[in-house]
Coordinates of C-alpha atoms and ligand atoms in Angstrom, one line a residue:
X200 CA -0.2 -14.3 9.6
X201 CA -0.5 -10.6 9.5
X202 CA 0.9 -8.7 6.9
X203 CA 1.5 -4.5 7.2
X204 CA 2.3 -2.0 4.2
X205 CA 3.3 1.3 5.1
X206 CA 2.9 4.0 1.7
X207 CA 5.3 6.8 2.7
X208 CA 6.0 9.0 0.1
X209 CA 9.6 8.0 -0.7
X210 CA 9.2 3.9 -0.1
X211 CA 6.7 1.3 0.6
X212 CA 7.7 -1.1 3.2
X213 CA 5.7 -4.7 4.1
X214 CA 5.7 -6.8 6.9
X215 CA 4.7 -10.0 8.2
X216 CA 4.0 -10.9 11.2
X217 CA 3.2 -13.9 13.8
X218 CA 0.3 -14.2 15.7
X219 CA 2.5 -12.7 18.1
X220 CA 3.6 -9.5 17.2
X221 CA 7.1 -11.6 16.1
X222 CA 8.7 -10.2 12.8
X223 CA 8.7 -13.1 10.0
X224 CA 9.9 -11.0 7.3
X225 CA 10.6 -7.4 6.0
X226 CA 11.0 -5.7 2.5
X227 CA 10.9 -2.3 1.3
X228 CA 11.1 -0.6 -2.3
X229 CA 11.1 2.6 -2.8
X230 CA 7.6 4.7 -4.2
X231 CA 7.0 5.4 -7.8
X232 CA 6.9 8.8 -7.6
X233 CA 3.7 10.3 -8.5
X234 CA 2.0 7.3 -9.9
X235 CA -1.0 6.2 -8.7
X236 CA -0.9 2.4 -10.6
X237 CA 2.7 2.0 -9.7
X238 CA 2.1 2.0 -5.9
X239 CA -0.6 -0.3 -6.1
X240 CA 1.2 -2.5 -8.4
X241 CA 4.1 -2.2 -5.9
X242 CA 2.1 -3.4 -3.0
X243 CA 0.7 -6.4 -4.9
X244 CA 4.7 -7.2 -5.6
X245 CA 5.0 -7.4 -1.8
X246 CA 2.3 -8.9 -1.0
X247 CA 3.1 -11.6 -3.0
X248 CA 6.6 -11.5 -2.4
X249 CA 5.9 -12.5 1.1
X250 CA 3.2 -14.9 0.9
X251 CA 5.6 -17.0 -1.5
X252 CA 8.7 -16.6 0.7
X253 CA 6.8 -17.6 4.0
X254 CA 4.0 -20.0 2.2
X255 CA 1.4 -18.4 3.8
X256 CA -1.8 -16.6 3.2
X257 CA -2.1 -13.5 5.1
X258 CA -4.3 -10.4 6.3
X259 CA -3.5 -7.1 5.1
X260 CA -3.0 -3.8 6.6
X261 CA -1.9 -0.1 5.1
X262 CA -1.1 2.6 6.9
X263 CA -1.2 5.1 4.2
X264 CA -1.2 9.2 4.6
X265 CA -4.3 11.1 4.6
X266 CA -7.6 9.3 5.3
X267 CA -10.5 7.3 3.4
X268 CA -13.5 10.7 3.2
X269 CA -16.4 9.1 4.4
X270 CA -18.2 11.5 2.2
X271 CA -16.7 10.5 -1.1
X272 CA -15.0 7.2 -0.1
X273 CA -11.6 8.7 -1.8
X274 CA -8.7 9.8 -0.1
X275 CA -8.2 13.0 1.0
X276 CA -5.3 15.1 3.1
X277 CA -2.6 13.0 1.8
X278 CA 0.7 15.5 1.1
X279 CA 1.7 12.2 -1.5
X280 CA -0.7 13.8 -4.0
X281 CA -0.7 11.3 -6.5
X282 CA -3.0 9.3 -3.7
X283 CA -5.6 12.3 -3.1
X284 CA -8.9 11.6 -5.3
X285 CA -8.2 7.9 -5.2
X286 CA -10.3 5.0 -4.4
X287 CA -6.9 3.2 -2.5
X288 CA -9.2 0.9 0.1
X289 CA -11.1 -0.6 -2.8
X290 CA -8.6 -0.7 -5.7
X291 CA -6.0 -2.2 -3.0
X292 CA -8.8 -5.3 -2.3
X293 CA -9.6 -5.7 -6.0
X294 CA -6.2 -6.1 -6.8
X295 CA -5.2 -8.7 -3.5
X296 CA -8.2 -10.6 -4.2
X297 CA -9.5 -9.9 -0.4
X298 CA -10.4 -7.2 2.2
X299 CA -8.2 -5.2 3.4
X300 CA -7.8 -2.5 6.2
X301 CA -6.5 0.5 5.7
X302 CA -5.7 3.9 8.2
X303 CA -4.1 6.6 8.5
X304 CA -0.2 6.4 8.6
X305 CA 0.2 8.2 12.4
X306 CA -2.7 6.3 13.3
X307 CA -1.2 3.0 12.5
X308 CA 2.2 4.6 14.4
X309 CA -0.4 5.0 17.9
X310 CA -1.5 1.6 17.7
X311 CA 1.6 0.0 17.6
X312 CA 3.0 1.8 20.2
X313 CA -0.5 0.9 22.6
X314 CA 0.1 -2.5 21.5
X315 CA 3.7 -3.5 21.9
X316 CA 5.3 -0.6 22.5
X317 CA 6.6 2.5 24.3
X318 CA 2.6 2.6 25.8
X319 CA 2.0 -0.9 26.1
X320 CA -0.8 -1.4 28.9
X321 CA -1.7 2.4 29.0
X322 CA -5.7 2.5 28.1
X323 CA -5.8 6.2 26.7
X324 CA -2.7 6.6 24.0
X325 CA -2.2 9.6 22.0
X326 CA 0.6 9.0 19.1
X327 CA 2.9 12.1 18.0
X328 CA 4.3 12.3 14.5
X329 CA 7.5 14.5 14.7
X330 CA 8.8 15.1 11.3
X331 CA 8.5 16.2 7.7
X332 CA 4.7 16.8 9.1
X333 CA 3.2 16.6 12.3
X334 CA 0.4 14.5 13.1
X335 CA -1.0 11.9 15.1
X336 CA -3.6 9.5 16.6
X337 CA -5.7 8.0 19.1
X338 CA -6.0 4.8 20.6
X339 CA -8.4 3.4 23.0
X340 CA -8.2 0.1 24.7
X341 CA -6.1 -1.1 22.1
X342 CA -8.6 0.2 19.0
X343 CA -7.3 3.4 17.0
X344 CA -9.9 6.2 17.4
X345 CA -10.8 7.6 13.8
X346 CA -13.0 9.9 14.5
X347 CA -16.1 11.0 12.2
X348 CA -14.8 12.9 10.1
X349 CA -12.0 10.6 10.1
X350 CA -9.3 13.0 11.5
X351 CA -9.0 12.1 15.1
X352 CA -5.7 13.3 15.9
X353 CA -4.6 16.0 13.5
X354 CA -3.5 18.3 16.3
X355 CA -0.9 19.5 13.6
X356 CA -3.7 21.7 12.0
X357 CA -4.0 23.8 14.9
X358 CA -3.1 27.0 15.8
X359 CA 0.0 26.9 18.3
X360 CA -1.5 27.6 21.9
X361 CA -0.4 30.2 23.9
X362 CA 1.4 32.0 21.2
X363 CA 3.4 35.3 21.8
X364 CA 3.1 38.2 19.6
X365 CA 6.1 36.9 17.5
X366 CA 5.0 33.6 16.9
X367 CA 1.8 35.3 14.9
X368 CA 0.3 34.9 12.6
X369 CA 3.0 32.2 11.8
X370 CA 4.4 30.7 8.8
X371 CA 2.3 29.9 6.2
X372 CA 1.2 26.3 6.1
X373 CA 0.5 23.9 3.0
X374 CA -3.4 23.8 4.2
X375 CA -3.6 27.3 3.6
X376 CA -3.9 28.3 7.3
X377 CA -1.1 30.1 9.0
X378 CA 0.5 29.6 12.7
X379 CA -0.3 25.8 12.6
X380 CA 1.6 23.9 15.0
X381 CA 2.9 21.8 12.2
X382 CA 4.7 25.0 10.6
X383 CA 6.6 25.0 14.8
X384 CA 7.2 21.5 15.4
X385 CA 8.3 19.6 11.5
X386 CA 11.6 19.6 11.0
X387 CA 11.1 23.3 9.2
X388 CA 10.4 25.1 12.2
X389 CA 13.2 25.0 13.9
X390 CA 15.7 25.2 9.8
X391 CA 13.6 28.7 9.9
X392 CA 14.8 29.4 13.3
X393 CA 18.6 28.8 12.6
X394 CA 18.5 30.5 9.6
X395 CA 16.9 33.8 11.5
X396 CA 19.0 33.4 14.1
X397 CA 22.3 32.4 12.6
X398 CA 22.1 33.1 8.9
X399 CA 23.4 29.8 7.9
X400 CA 20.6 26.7 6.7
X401 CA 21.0 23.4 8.6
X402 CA 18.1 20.8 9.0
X403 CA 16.7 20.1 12.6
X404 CA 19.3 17.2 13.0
X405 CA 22.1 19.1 12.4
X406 CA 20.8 21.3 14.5
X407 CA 21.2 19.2 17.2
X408 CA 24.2 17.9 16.8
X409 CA 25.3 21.9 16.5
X410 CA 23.7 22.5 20.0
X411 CA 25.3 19.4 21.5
X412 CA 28.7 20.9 20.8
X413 CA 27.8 24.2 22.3
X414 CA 26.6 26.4 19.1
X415 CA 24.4 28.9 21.2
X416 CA 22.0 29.6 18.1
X417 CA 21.2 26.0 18.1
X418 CA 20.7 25.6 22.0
X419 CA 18.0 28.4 21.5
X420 CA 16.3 26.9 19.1
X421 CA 15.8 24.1 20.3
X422 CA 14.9 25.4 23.8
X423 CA 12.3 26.6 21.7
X424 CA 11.2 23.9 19.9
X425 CA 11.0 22.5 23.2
X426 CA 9.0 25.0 24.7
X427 CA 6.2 25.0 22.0
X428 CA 6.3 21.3 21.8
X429 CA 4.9 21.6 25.3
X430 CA 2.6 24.0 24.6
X431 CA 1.4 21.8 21.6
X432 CA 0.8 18.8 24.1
X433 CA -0.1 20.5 27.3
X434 CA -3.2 22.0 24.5
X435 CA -3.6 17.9 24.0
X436 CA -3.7 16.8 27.8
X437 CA -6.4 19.5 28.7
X438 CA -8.7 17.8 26.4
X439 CA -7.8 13.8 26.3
X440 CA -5.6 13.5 29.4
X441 CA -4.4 10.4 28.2
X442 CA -2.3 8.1 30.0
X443 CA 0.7 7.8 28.1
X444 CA 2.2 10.4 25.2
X445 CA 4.3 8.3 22.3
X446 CA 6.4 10.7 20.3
X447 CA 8.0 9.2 17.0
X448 CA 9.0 10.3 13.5
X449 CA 12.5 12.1 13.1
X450 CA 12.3 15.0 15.6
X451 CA 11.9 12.3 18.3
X452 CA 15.4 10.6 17.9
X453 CA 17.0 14.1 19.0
X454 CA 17.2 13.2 23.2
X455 CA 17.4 16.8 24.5
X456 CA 13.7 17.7 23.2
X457 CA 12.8 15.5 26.4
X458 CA 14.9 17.2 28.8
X459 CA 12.1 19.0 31.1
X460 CA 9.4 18.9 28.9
X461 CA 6.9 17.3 31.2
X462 CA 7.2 20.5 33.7
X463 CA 7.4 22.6 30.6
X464 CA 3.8 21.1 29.7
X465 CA 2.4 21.0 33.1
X466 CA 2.5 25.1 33.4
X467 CA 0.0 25.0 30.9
X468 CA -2.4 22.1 32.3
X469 CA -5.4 23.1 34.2
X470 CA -4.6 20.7 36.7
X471 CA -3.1 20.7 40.4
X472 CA -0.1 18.2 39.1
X473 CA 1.1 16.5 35.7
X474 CA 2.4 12.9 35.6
X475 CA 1.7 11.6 32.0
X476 CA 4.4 9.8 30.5
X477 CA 5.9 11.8 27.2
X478 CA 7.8 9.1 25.9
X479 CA 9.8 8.0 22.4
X480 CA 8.8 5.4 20.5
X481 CA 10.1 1.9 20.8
X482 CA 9.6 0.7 17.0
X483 CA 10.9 4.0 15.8
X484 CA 10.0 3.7 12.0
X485 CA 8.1 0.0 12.3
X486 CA 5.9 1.6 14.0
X487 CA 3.7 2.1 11.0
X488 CA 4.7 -0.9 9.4
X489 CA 3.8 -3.0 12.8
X490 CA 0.2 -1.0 13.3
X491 CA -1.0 -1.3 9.5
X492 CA -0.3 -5.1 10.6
X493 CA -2.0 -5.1 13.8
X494 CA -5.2 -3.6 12.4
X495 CA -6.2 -6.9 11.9
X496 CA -7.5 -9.3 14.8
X497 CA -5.4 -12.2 15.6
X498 CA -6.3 -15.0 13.4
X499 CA -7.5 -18.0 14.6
Ligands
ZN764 ZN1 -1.8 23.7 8.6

């Protein structure tokens, strides 16, 4: 049995898993907010919670945010700040009695969509987090691609490509750069649009649901958002072409960002034609749940 914890920063949620990818059980509690020994002690809860319901020992998988610095073995880049500076691999195994595995959050998201997902069978699969933050990961041949510094992926943290002269320098970011695709494509970038536009605050869902019923503010923004959300990924396929895209998080759920967005990207590919898949994800949230899971090999 595999068992997945996903640390967001407003619940923890724990799965287990068959040797199959089938769902045995689920539970999810929400996070002690800023406290470090809560979440751990919440974990162990689960953990335990769902050993003693099924009767079954299992491994265990996090998909937390941020990533384990291989130069101080803490976490770092985690906007749950409570978690930065923290040992969270090695207290998490001291406190479950056994290894464990841990990655990053849209890592995890990747690999369960290369596994059993919207990408299942594609070789090369680059994973899209669409929401509060943007963010993502690699996976190759059904392993999640790290990376040295152990931010394979953070495409959020660039600069948006092929900016006009009024999308620079760009909003101000929380990582102390400006213009970064994440300040475009989280749910702010197109609230900050509205509200220049129309005058009025609405999140990006609303947004959406404003466009859908012919509010011409909201069509334009999110022509926009589409429009730089190709730009973002076109930027992506010009240096991993991989064979499938896998957007999730809660941009992803609004259908119209889809509508053209593969010929959208393709006028910024250095290539004679485009075909790779932009697609949503098929877990939708699990997915981070299911991958913290599937970090683990099948056991025996
Ligand atoms: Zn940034």
């Amino acid at each position: 049995m595999r068992i997945g914890i996903d640390l967001g920063g407003t619940k923890i949620e724990a799965i287990a898993l068959d040797r199959d990818g089938a769902e045995l059980l689920r539970r999810r509690v929400p996070t002690p907010p800023g406290d470090y020994a809560g979440a751990l002690r919440a974990i162990a809860n689960l953990v335990a919670f769902l050993e003693a319901q099924i009767g079954r020992r299992g491994t265990v998988g996090v998909a937390a945010p941020g990533a384990i610095s291989a130069r101080t073995g803490l976490l770092k880049n985690s906007n749950s700040t409570a978690l930065n500076g923290e040992p969270l691999d090695r207290d998490l195994a001291a406190i479950l009695g056994r290894p464990i595995r841990l990655e990053n959050d849209a890592n995890c998201f990747a690999l369960s969509e290369a596994i059993d997902g919207a990408a299942a069978g594609a070789g090369v699969v680059f994973g899209v987090i669409l929401g509060t933050g943007v963010g993502g990961g690699l996976v190759v041949g059904g392993r999640i691609i790290a990376g040295r510094n152990a931010i394979a992926g953070e495409w959020g943290h660039n600069p948006l490509p092929w900016a006009r002269d009024d999308e620079r320098p760009g909003a101000p970011c929380y990582c102390g750069k400006s213009g970064c695709i994440e300040t475009f494509l989280s749910g702010a970038g197109p609230a900050r649009d509205y509200l220049a536009r129309a005058g009025r605050r609405m999140s990006a869902y609303e947004i959406a649901l404003a466009a859908a019923s012919g509010d011409p503010h909201a069509g334009d923004c999110l022509s926009l958002y589409r429009d730089r959300l190709a730009r973002g990924l076109a930027a992506l396929i010009n240096v991993i072409d991989p064979d499938a895209i896998v957007l999730g998080g809660g941009l992803s759920n609004i259908a119209s960002i889809y509508e053209g967005l593969p010929a959208l990207a393709a006028r910024h590919v250095f290539s004679d034609g485009v075909d790779t898949p932009i697609v949503r994800a098929v877990h939708g949230d699990s997915s981070g749940v299911r991958g913290a899971a599937w970090l683990w090999p099948a056991p025996r």
